Amino acid sequence: MTSKMFGRLLVAASVAVLAFAAQAQTGPEKPNIKLGVGGKALLYYLPLTIAEQKGFFKDEGLNVEIQDFAGGSRSLQALVGGSVDVVTGAYEHTIRMQAKGQDIRAVLELGRFPGIAVAVKKGVKWDGPADFKGMKIGVTAPGSSTNMLMNFIMAKSGLAPSDAAYIGIGSAQSALAAIQKGEIQAISHLEPVLSFLERSGDVRIVYDTRTEEGTRALFGGSNPAAVVYLKADFAEKSPRTTQAVVNALYKALVWLKTASPADVAATVPEQYLLGDKELYMLAVKNSLPSYSQTGLIPREGMQSTLDMLVKFDPEMKDAKVDLGQTFDDRFAKKAAGAVK
């Protein structure tokens, strides 16, 4: 080998080493992460499925293992216990954990209103919220956002959470079966379960936060729903990983702005359709307005959520919560500048 050839090889090797070093400084610190979710097939979490199916996580250099739990409270437990790195779940969990001294923060809003509806089984007497007393009410899981919404409705009517029995019925097929078999008298749940039950005539909707109008009617203002949340120290130790997660899910929000129900149905796994593509598309149509337009949680939404929790949870009445610490907006703002 001549000295000239050797010199060229040396330069090439140096360039490769520098490129690798640069990539190590710009790529995710932790490319393999575990993400928890409570009911992935629910339209509440559609941005997550879109990010997964469209390859947005891989585009950001991430290999994401999604762990699907029976409800949001289970995914929160997994985060606290350390078995997942990040969660897509209800914003209210960040407030409750802050009140308990655990610094868990949202980094991206996925849903700008809850998308939860409360329905009463056909044939069950219901003239007002007082009739929920003594009922068996199906929720995705005890302690989940569907449970908390019911607690709020009960508290507004002077009832305590203990005045009803909450039954964890999971999502999709198991939720449909619980109503149809008469295991519960009412249900607090999400799409596509709601559209399936409405069309079959098994229930009648009595509270509906699938729309902005219905959300404001119940809460008196906006009320953020699904977010991406994680432990604050994870974001500090792995900011590039956190940014990559946010970027991928922000891309999903951008995609959903122009997607049709048919686009969504063609993208999600076939089992999500529950054997009825047309009805699933109707559920998607009902849900599309609920997804976040900016990825940012408005201050009034934070306050509305805190007010809801204080209404029914005695532990929250005297809790010191700095709402500014429940949402770290740096990553969403950076994603908005980078993702078009």
Short mmCIF file of N, CA and C in Angstrom, two decimals, residues 108-280:
data_model
loop_
_atom_site.label_atom_id
_atom_site.label_comp_id
_atom_site.label_asym_id
_atom_site.label_seq_id
_atom_site.Cartn_x
_atom_site.Cartn_y
_atom_site.Cartn_z
N LEU A 108 -46.45 16.71 25.90
CA LEU A 108 -47.19 16.94 24.66
C LEU A 108 -48.66 16.64 24.89
N GLU A 109 -49.53 17.54 24.47
CA GLU A 109 -50.96 17.27 24.51
C GLU A 109 -51.36 16.51 23.25
N LEU A 110 -52.10 15.41 23.43
CA LEU A 110 -52.61 14.64 22.30
C LEU A 110 -54.10 14.89 22.06
N GLY A 111 -54.84 15.09 23.16
CA GLY A 111 -56.28 15.33 23.04
C GLY A 111 -56.67 16.60 23.76
N ARG A 112 -57.47 17.45 23.11
CA ARG A 112 -57.80 18.74 23.72
C ARG A 112 -59.10 18.69 24.52
N PHE A 113 -59.90 17.65 24.34
CA PHE A 113 -60.99 17.38 25.28
C PHE A 113 -61.16 15.88 25.41
N PRO A 114 -61.78 15.43 26.52
CA PRO A 114 -61.67 14.04 26.94
C PRO A 114 -62.13 12.97 25.96
N GLY A 115 -63.18 13.21 25.21
CA GLY A 115 -63.65 12.17 24.30
C GLY A 115 -64.36 11.04 25.01
N ILE A 116 -64.71 11.26 26.28
CA ILE A 116 -65.40 10.25 27.08
C ILE A 116 -66.90 10.56 27.08
N ALA A 117 -67.71 9.53 26.99
CA ALA A 117 -69.16 9.71 27.14
C ALA A 117 -69.65 8.76 28.21
N VAL A 118 -70.69 9.18 28.89
CA VAL A 118 -71.33 8.35 29.92
C VAL A 118 -72.69 7.95 29.37
N ALA A 119 -72.95 6.65 29.42
CA ALA A 119 -74.20 6.13 28.87
C ALA A 119 -74.87 5.20 29.87
N VAL A 120 -76.18 5.14 29.78
CA VAL A 120 -76.98 4.26 30.64
C VAL A 120 -77.57 3.16 29.78
N LYS A 121 -77.53 1.94 30.28
CA LYS A 121 -78.05 0.79 29.54
C LYS A 121 -79.54 0.94 29.29
N LYS A 122 -79.95 0.51 28.12
CA LYS A 122 -81.36 0.55 27.74
C LYS A 122 -82.21 -0.18 28.78
N GLY A 123 -83.29 0.48 29.20
CA GLY A 123 -84.19 -0.13 30.17
C GLY A 123 -83.88 0.22 31.61
N VAL A 124 -82.74 0.84 31.85
CA VAL A 124 -82.37 1.25 33.21
C VAL A 124 -82.91 2.65 33.48
N LYS A 125 -83.60 2.84 34.58
CA LYS A 125 -84.17 4.14 34.92
C LYS A 125 -83.07 5.15 35.18
N TRP A 126 -83.16 6.28 34.50
CA TRP A 126 -82.21 7.37 34.73
C TRP A 126 -82.88 8.68 34.35
N ASP A 127 -83.14 9.51 35.36
CA ASP A 127 -83.73 10.83 35.12
C ASP A 127 -82.74 11.95 35.43
N GLY A 128 -81.62 11.59 36.05
CA GLY A 128 -80.61 12.57 36.41
C GLY A 128 -79.47 11.88 37.14
N PRO A 129 -78.38 12.60 37.41
CA PRO A 129 -77.19 11.99 38.01
C PRO A 129 -77.42 11.32 39.35
N ALA A 130 -78.46 11.75 40.09
CA ALA A 130 -78.74 11.10 41.37
C ALA A 130 -79.06 9.62 41.19
N ASP A 131 -79.51 9.24 39.99
CA ASP A 131 -79.87 7.84 39.73
C ASP A 131 -78.65 6.94 39.56
N PHE A 132 -77.46 7.53 39.50
CA PHE A 132 -76.26 6.70 39.43
C PHE A 132 -76.00 5.98 40.78
N LYS A 133 -76.62 6.49 41.83
CA LYS A 133 -76.40 5.90 43.15
C LYS A 133 -76.81 4.42 43.15
N GLY A 134 -75.90 3.58 43.60
CA GLY A 134 -76.15 2.14 43.68
C GLY A 134 -75.90 1.38 42.40
N MET A 135 -75.57 2.07 41.32
CA MET A 135 -75.35 1.38 40.05
C MET A 135 -73.97 0.73 39.97
N LYS A 136 -73.86 -0.27 39.11
CA LYS A 136 -72.58 -0.81 38.69
C LYS A 136 -72.22 -0.09 37.40
N ILE A 137 -71.11 0.64 37.45
CA ILE A 137 -70.72 1.48 36.31
C ILE A 137 -69.41 0.98 35.73
N GLY A 138 -69.41 0.68 34.46
CA GLY A 138 -68.21 0.19 33.80
C GLY A 138 -67.26 1.32 33.43
N VAL A 139 -65.98 1.14 33.75
CA VAL A 139 -64.92 2.08 33.37
C VAL A 139 -63.76 1.27 32.81
N THR A 140 -62.85 1.92 32.10
CA THR A 140 -61.75 1.15 31.53
C THR A 140 -60.98 0.42 32.62
N ALA A 141 -60.66 1.14 33.70
CA ALA A 141 -60.02 0.54 34.88
C ALA A 141 -60.25 1.47 36.06
N PRO A 142 -60.41 0.95 37.28
CA PRO A 142 -60.55 1.82 38.45
C PRO A 142 -59.36 2.78 38.55
N GLY A 143 -59.65 4.06 38.79
CA GLY A 143 -58.60 5.06 38.89
C GLY A 143 -58.22 5.70 37.57
N SER A 144 -58.81 5.21 36.47
CA SER A 144 -58.51 5.76 35.16
C SER A 144 -59.30 7.04 34.91
N SER A 145 -59.04 7.68 33.77
CA SER A 145 -59.73 8.94 33.45
C SER A 145 -61.24 8.72 33.31
N THR A 146 -61.66 7.55 32.81
CA THR A 146 -63.09 7.28 32.69
C THR A 146 -63.74 7.19 34.07
N ASN A 147 -63.00 6.68 35.04
CA ASN A 147 -63.48 6.61 36.43
C ASN A 147 -63.54 8.01 37.04
N MET A 148 -62.50 8.81 36.81
CA MET A 148 -62.44 10.15 37.39
C MET A 148 -63.55 11.05 36.85
N LEU A 149 -63.88 10.90 35.58
CA LEU A 149 -64.97 11.70 35.02
C LEU A 149 -66.28 11.36 35.73
N MET A 150 -66.51 10.08 35.98
CA MET A 150 -67.72 9.68 36.70
C MET A 150 -67.71 10.25 38.12
N ASN A 151 -66.56 10.20 38.78
CA ASN A 151 -66.46 10.77 40.13
C ASN A 151 -66.85 12.24 40.13
N PHE A 152 -66.41 12.95 39.12
CA PHE A 152 -66.72 14.38 39.01
C PHE A 152 -68.22 14.60 38.82
N ILE A 153 -68.83 13.83 37.95
CA ILE A 153 -70.27 13.95 37.71
C ILE A 153 -71.05 13.64 38.98
N MET A 154 -70.62 12.62 39.69
CA MET A 154 -71.29 12.26 40.95
C MET A 154 -71.15 13.39 41.96
N ALA A 155 -69.93 13.93 42.09
CA ALA A 155 -69.67 14.97 43.08
C ALA A 155 -70.49 16.23 42.79
N LYS A 156 -70.66 16.56 41.52
CA LYS A 156 -71.46 17.73 41.15
C LYS A 156 -72.91 17.58 41.61
N SER A 157 -73.33 16.34 41.77
CA SER A 157 -74.71 16.07 42.19
C SER A 157 -74.82 15.75 43.67
N GLY A 158 -73.72 15.97 44.41
CA GLY A 158 -73.75 15.74 45.84
C GLY A 158 -73.54 14.30 46.25
N LEU A 159 -73.09 13.45 45.32
CA LEU A 159 -72.82 12.06 45.64
C LEU A 159 -71.33 11.83 45.85
N ALA A 160 -71.00 10.80 46.58
CA ALA A 160 -69.61 10.42 46.80
C ALA A 160 -69.22 9.33 45.82
N PRO A 161 -67.94 9.20 45.48
CA PRO A 161 -67.52 8.12 44.59
C PRO A 161 -67.97 6.75 45.08
N SER A 162 -68.05 6.57 46.38
CA SER A 162 -68.44 5.28 46.95
C SER A 162 -69.93 4.98 46.79
N ASP A 163 -70.69 5.94 46.27
CA ASP A 163 -72.13 5.71 46.09
C ASP A 163 -72.43 4.83 44.87
N ALA A 164 -71.41 4.51 44.09
CA ALA A 164 -71.58 3.60 42.95
C ALA A 164 -70.45 2.59 42.99
N ALA A 165 -70.64 1.49 42.28
CA ALA A 165 -69.59 0.47 42.19
C ALA A 165 -68.95 0.56 40.81
N TYR A 166 -67.65 0.78 40.78
CA TYR A 166 -66.95 0.90 39.50
C TYR A 166 -66.33 -0.43 39.12
N ILE A 167 -66.63 -0.86 37.91
CA ILE A 167 -66.16 -2.15 37.42
C ILE A 167 -65.19 -1.93 36.27
N GLY A 168 -63.98 -2.43 36.40
CA GLY A 168 -63.00 -2.34 35.31
C GLY A 168 -63.39 -3.30 34.19
N ILE A 169 -63.68 -2.76 33.01
CA ILE A 169 -64.13 -3.61 31.90
C ILE A 169 -63.17 -3.55 30.72
N GLY A 170 -62.02 -2.89 30.87
CA GLY A 170 -61.05 -2.84 29.78
C GLY A 170 -61.57 -2.03 28.61
N SER A 171 -61.09 -2.38 27.42
CA SER A 171 -61.48 -1.62 26.23
C SER A 171 -62.07 -2.53 25.17
N ALA A 172 -62.68 -1.90 24.20
CA ALA A 172 -63.20 -2.57 23.00
C ALA A 172 -64.11 -3.76 23.31
N GLN A 173 -63.70 -4.97 22.92
CA GLN A 173 -64.59 -6.14 22.97
C GLN A 173 -65.12 -6.42 24.37
N SER A 174 -64.26 -6.33 25.37
CA SER A 174 -64.70 -6.64 26.73
C SER A 174 -65.69 -5.61 27.25
N ALA A 175 -65.54 -4.36 26.82
CA ALA A 175 -66.48 -3.31 27.23
C ALA A 175 -67.85 -3.54 26.60
N LEU A 176 -67.87 -3.88 25.33
CA LEU A 176 -69.13 -4.16 24.65
C LEU A 176 -69.85 -5.33 25.31
N ALA A 177 -69.08 -6.36 25.64
CA ALA A 177 -69.67 -7.56 26.25
C ALA A 177 -70.27 -7.25 27.62
N ALA A 178 -69.60 -6.37 28.39
CA ALA A 178 -70.08 -6.06 29.74
C ALA A 178 -71.47 -5.44 29.72
N ILE A 179 -71.73 -4.56 28.75
CA ILE A 179 -73.06 -3.95 28.61
C ILE A 179 -74.06 -4.97 28.09
N GLN A 180 -73.67 -5.67 27.05
CA GLN A 180 -74.61 -6.59 26.40
C GLN A 180 -75.02 -7.75 27.29
N LYS A 181 -74.14 -8.15 28.21
CA LYS A 181 -74.45 -9.26 29.12
C LYS A 181 -75.16 -8.78 30.40
N GLY A 182 -75.32 -7.46 30.53
CA GLY A 182 -76.01 -6.93 31.70
C GLY A 182 -75.16 -6.91 32.96
N GLU A 183 -73.82 -6.95 32.80
CA GLU A 183 -72.94 -6.95 33.97
C GLU A 183 -72.86 -5.57 34.61
N ILE A 184 -73.21 -4.53 33.86
CA ILE A 184 -73.19 -3.15 34.35
C ILE A 184 -74.46 -2.45 33.91
N GLN A 185 -74.83 -1.38 34.65
CA GLN A 185 -76.02 -0.61 34.30
C GLN A 185 -75.69 0.69 33.56
N ALA A 186 -74.44 1.13 33.69
CA ALA A 186 -74.00 2.35 33.02
C ALA A 186 -72.53 2.18 32.65
N ILE A 187 -72.07 3.04 31.77
CA ILE A 187 -70.70 2.92 31.29
C ILE A 187 -70.11 4.30 31.05
N SER A 188 -68.86 4.48 31.44
CA SER A 188 -68.09 5.69 31.13
C SER A 188 -66.93 5.22 30.26
N HIS A 189 -66.96 5.60 28.97
CA HIS A 189 -65.99 4.97 28.07
C HIS A 189 -65.68 5.87 26.88
N LEU A 190 -64.98 5.30 25.92
CA LEU A 190 -64.40 6.05 24.81
C LEU A 190 -64.77 5.42 23.47
N GLU A 191 -64.43 6.13 22.39
CA GLU A 191 -64.59 5.57 21.06
C GLU A 191 -63.49 4.52 20.79
N PRO A 192 -63.82 3.47 19.99
CA PRO A 192 -65.03 3.29 19.20
C PRO A 192 -66.18 2.58 19.93
N VAL A 193 -65.97 2.26 21.22
CA VAL A 193 -66.99 1.55 21.99
C VAL A 193 -68.32 2.30 21.96
N LEU A 194 -68.27 3.62 22.12
CA LEU A 194 -69.49 4.41 22.22
C LEU A 194 -70.35 4.33 20.96
N SER A 195 -69.72 4.48 19.80
CA SER A 195 -70.48 4.44 18.55
C SER A 195 -71.10 3.07 18.32
N PHE A 196 -70.38 2.01 18.70
CA PHE A 196 -70.93 0.67 18.56
C PHE A 196 -72.16 0.49 19.44
N LEU A 197 -72.09 0.95 20.68
CA LEU A 197 -73.21 0.79 21.60
C LEU A 197 -74.39 1.67 21.21
N GLU A 198 -74.10 2.87 20.72
CA GLU A 198 -75.18 3.76 20.28
C GLU A 198 -75.95 3.16 19.12
N ARG A 199 -75.21 2.65 18.13
CA ARG A 199 -75.88 2.14 16.95
C ARG A 199 -76.72 0.89 17.27
N SER A 200 -76.20 0.06 18.19
CA SER A 200 -76.92 -1.16 18.53
C SER A 200 -78.16 -0.88 19.38
N GLY A 201 -78.24 0.35 19.92
CA GLY A 201 -79.37 0.71 20.76
C GLY A 201 -79.27 0.17 22.17
N ASP A 202 -78.08 -0.30 22.55
CA ASP A 202 -77.90 -0.86 23.89
C ASP A 202 -77.86 0.21 24.98
N VAL A 203 -77.55 1.45 24.61
CA VAL A 203 -77.40 2.51 25.61
C VAL A 203 -77.98 3.82 25.10
N ARG A 204 -78.11 4.76 26.02
CA ARG A 204 -78.38 6.15 25.64
C ARG A 204 -77.34 7.03 26.33
N ILE A 205 -76.77 7.96 25.57
CA ILE A 205 -75.73 8.86 26.09
C ILE A 205 -76.37 9.93 26.96
N VAL A 206 -75.80 10.15 28.16
CA VAL A 206 -76.33 11.18 29.05
C VAL A 206 -75.32 12.29 29.33
N TYR A 207 -74.05 12.02 29.14
CA TYR A 207 -73.00 13.05 29.21
C TYR A 207 -72.02 12.75 28.08
N ASP A 208 -71.56 13.82 27.41
CA ASP A 208 -70.73 13.60 26.22
C ASP A 208 -69.62 14.63 26.13
N THR A 209 -68.37 14.18 26.27
CA THR A 209 -67.23 15.10 26.12
C THR A 209 -66.44 14.79 24.86
N ARG A 210 -67.14 14.23 23.88
CA ARG A 210 -66.49 13.99 22.58
C ARG A 210 -66.43 15.28 21.76
N THR A 211 -67.18 16.27 22.19
CA THR A 211 -67.20 17.55 21.49
C THR A 211 -66.78 18.67 22.44
N GLU A 212 -66.36 19.77 21.86
CA GLU A 212 -66.00 20.93 22.68
C GLU A 212 -67.22 21.46 23.42
N GLU A 213 -68.36 21.46 22.75
CA GLU A 213 -69.60 21.95 23.37
C GLU A 213 -69.95 21.11 24.60
N GLY A 214 -69.89 19.79 24.45
CA GLY A 214 -70.21 18.91 25.57
C GLY A 214 -69.22 19.02 26.71
N THR A 215 -67.95 19.23 26.35
CA THR A 215 -66.90 19.38 27.37
C THR A 215 -67.13 20.64 28.19
N ARG A 216 -67.41 21.74 27.50
CA ARG A 216 -67.62 23.01 28.21
C ARG A 216 -68.91 22.97 29.03
N ALA A 217 -69.90 22.24 28.56
CA ALA A 217 -71.15 22.14 29.30
C ALA A 217 -70.94 21.42 30.63
N LEU A 218 -70.05 20.44 30.65
CA LEU A 218 -69.81 19.68 31.88
C LEU A 218 -68.81 20.37 32.79
N PHE A 219 -67.72 20.86 32.21
CA PHE A 219 -66.63 21.40 33.02
C PHE A 219 -66.62 22.92 33.13
N GLY A 220 -67.37 23.59 32.28
CA GLY A 220 -67.35 25.04 32.29
C GLY A 220 -66.15 25.62 31.57
N GLY A 221 -65.41 24.80 30.87
CA GLY A 221 -64.22 25.25 30.14
C GLY A 221 -63.58 24.07 29.43
N SER A 222 -62.39 24.28 28.91
CA SER A 222 -61.68 23.20 28.23
C SER A 222 -61.17 22.21 29.27
N ASN A 223 -60.83 21.01 28.82
CA ASN A 223 -60.35 19.99 29.74
C ASN A 223 -59.46 19.04 28.95
N PRO A 224 -58.14 19.21 29.02
CA PRO A 224 -57.23 18.38 28.22
C PRO A 224 -57.38 16.91 28.56
N ALA A 225 -57.08 16.09 27.57
CA ALA A 225 -57.29 14.65 27.73
C ALA A 225 -55.95 13.92 27.71
N ALA A 226 -55.74 13.11 26.67
CA ALA A 226 -54.51 12.33 26.59
C ALA A 226 -53.29 13.23 26.36
N VAL A 227 -52.21 12.88 27.02
CA VAL A 227 -50.94 13.58 26.87
C VAL A 227 -49.83 12.53 26.84
N VAL A 228 -48.63 12.98 26.55
CA VAL A 228 -47.43 12.17 26.76
C VAL A 228 -46.85 12.65 28.08
N TYR A 229 -46.67 11.73 29.04
CA TYR A 229 -46.06 12.15 30.30
C TYR A 229 -44.95 11.19 30.72
N LEU A 230 -44.06 11.70 31.55
CA LEU A 230 -42.90 10.94 31.98
C LEU A 230 -42.35 11.55 33.26
N LYS A 231 -41.37 10.89 33.86
CA LYS A 231 -40.71 11.44 35.04
C LYS A 231 -39.82 12.60 34.61
N ALA A 232 -39.83 13.67 35.38
CA ALA A 232 -39.06 14.86 35.02
C ALA A 232 -37.58 14.55 34.85
N ASP A 233 -37.04 13.64 35.68
CA ASP A 233 -35.62 13.36 35.56
C ASP A 233 -35.28 12.61 34.28
N PHE A 234 -36.26 11.89 33.71
CA PHE A 234 -36.01 11.24 32.42
C PHE A 234 -35.81 12.29 31.34
N ALA A 235 -36.65 13.33 31.35
CA ALA A 235 -36.52 14.40 30.36
C ALA A 235 -35.20 15.14 30.51
N GLU A 236 -34.74 15.29 31.76
CA GLU A 236 -33.48 16.00 32.00
C GLU A 236 -32.27 15.16 31.60
N LYS A 237 -32.33 13.86 31.88
CA LYS A 237 -31.21 12.98 31.55
C LYS A 237 -31.19 12.56 30.10
N SER A 238 -32.36 12.51 29.49
CA SER A 238 -32.46 12.04 28.09
C SER A 238 -33.30 13.02 27.27
N PRO A 239 -32.84 14.26 27.13
CA PRO A 239 -33.64 15.26 26.41
C PRO A 239 -33.82 14.93 24.93
N ARG A 240 -32.79 14.33 24.30
CA ARG A 240 -32.93 14.01 22.88
C ARG A 240 -33.92 12.86 22.67
N THR A 241 -33.94 11.92 23.60
CA THR A 241 -34.91 10.84 23.53
C THR A 241 -36.32 11.39 23.71
N THR A 242 -36.48 12.25 24.71
CA THR A 242 -37.78 12.87 24.96
C THR A 242 -38.24 13.65 23.73
N GLN A 243 -37.33 14.41 23.13
CA GLN A 243 -37.68 15.18 21.95
C GLN A 243 -38.09 14.27 20.79
N ALA A 244 -37.40 13.15 20.65
CA ALA A 244 -37.72 12.22 19.57
C ALA A 244 -39.13 11.64 19.75
N VAL A 245 -39.49 11.30 20.99
CA VAL A 245 -40.84 10.79 21.27
C VAL A 245 -41.88 11.85 20.92
N VAL A 246 -41.63 13.07 21.37
CA VAL A 246 -42.56 14.17 21.11
C VAL A 246 -42.67 14.45 19.61
N ASN A 247 -41.54 14.46 18.92
CA ASN A 247 -41.57 14.71 17.48
C ASN A 247 -42.43 13.68 16.75
N ALA A 248 -42.25 12.40 17.11
CA ALA A 248 -42.99 11.33 16.43
C ALA A 248 -44.49 11.49 16.64
N LEU A 249 -44.88 11.79 17.87
CA LEU A 249 -46.32 11.91 18.16
C LEU A 249 -46.88 13.24 17.63
N TYR A 250 -46.06 14.25 17.57
CA TYR A 250 -46.50 15.51 16.96
C TYR A 250 -46.75 15.31 15.47
N LYS A 251 -45.89 14.52 14.81
CA LYS A 251 -46.11 14.20 13.40
C LYS A 251 -47.46 13.51 13.21
N ALA A 252 -47.82 12.66 14.17
CA ALA A 252 -49.12 11.98 14.10
C ALA A 252 -50.27 12.99 14.20
N LEU A 253 -50.13 13.98 15.09
CA LEU A 253 -51.15 15.01 15.21
C LEU A 253 -51.29 15.81 13.92
N VAL A 254 -50.16 16.12 13.29
CA VAL A 254 -50.18 16.85 12.01
C VAL A 254 -50.87 16.01 10.94
N TRP A 255 -50.56 14.71 10.91
CA TRP A 255 -51.17 13.81 9.92
C TRP A 255 -52.68 13.75 10.12
N LEU A 256 -53.13 13.72 11.36
CA LEU A 256 -54.56 13.61 11.65
C LEU A 256 -55.33 14.87 11.26
N LYS A 257 -54.67 16.00 11.16
CA LYS A 257 -55.37 17.23 10.79
C LYS A 257 -56.00 17.14 9.41
N THR A 258 -55.39 16.39 8.51
CA THR A 258 -55.91 16.30 7.15
C THR A 258 -56.40 14.89 6.80
N ALA A 259 -56.31 13.96 7.74
CA ALA A 259 -56.72 12.58 7.46
C ALA A 259 -58.24 12.45 7.46
N SER A 260 -58.73 11.59 6.60
CA SER A 260 -60.16 11.26 6.59
C SER A 260 -60.38 10.02 7.43
N PRO A 261 -61.63 9.76 7.83
CA PRO A 261 -61.90 8.50 8.54
C PRO A 261 -61.44 7.28 7.75
N ALA A 262 -61.55 7.33 6.43
CA ALA A 262 -61.10 6.22 5.60
C ALA A 262 -59.58 6.05 5.68
N ASP A 263 -58.86 7.17 5.73
CA ASP A 263 -57.40 7.12 5.88
C ASP A 263 -57.02 6.43 7.18
N VAL A 264 -57.72 6.80 8.24
CA VAL A 264 -57.44 6.22 9.56
C VAL A 264 -57.73 4.72 9.55
N ALA A 265 -58.90 4.35 9.02
CA ALA A 265 -59.30 2.94 8.99
C ALA A 265 -58.31 2.10 8.19
N ALA A 266 -57.71 2.70 7.17
CA ALA A 266 -56.74 1.97 6.34
C ALA A 266 -55.38 1.86 7.01
N THR A 267 -55.16 2.66 8.06
CA THR A 267 -53.85 2.70 8.71
C THR A 267 -53.78 1.85 9.96
N VAL A 268 -54.85 1.80 10.73
CA VAL A 268 -54.82 1.07 12.01
C VAL A 268 -54.88 -0.44 11.77
N PRO A 269 -54.45 -1.25 12.73
CA PRO A 269 -54.58 -2.70 12.60
C PRO A 269 -56.04 -3.12 12.39
N GLU A 270 -56.25 -4.16 11.61
CA GLU A 270 -57.61 -4.56 11.24
C GLU A 270 -58.49 -4.88 12.44
N GLN A 271 -57.88 -5.44 13.50
CA GLN A 271 -58.70 -5.81 14.67
C GLN A 271 -59.30 -4.59 15.36
N TYR A 272 -58.76 -3.41 15.12
CA TYR A 272 -59.32 -2.20 15.72
C TYR A 272 -60.72 -1.90 15.18
N LEU A 273 -61.02 -2.41 13.99
CA LEU A 273 -62.29 -2.11 13.32
C LEU A 273 -63.46 -2.85 13.94
N LEU A 274 -63.18 -3.82 14.80
CA LEU A 274 -64.21 -4.60 15.50
C LEU A 274 -65.21 -5.23 14.54
N GLY A 275 -64.71 -5.59 13.36
CA GLY A 275 -65.55 -6.28 12.40
C GLY A 275 -66.53 -5.41 11.65
N ASP A 276 -66.46 -4.08 11.84
CA ASP A 276 -67.40 -3.18 11.17
C ASP A 276 -66.66 -1.89 10.78
N LYS A 277 -66.09 -1.91 9.60
CA LYS A 277 -65.27 -0.78 9.15
C LYS A 277 -66.06 0.52 9.06
N GLU A 278 -67.29 0.44 8.55
CA GLU A 278 -68.11 1.65 8.40
C GLU A 278 -68.40 2.30 9.75
N LEU A 279 -68.71 1.47 10.73
CA LEU A 279 -69.02 2.01 12.05
C LEU A 279 -67.76 2.57 12.71
N TYR A 280 -66.63 1.91 12.48
CA TYR A 280 -65.37 2.43 13.01
C TYR A 280 -65.09 3.80 12.42
#
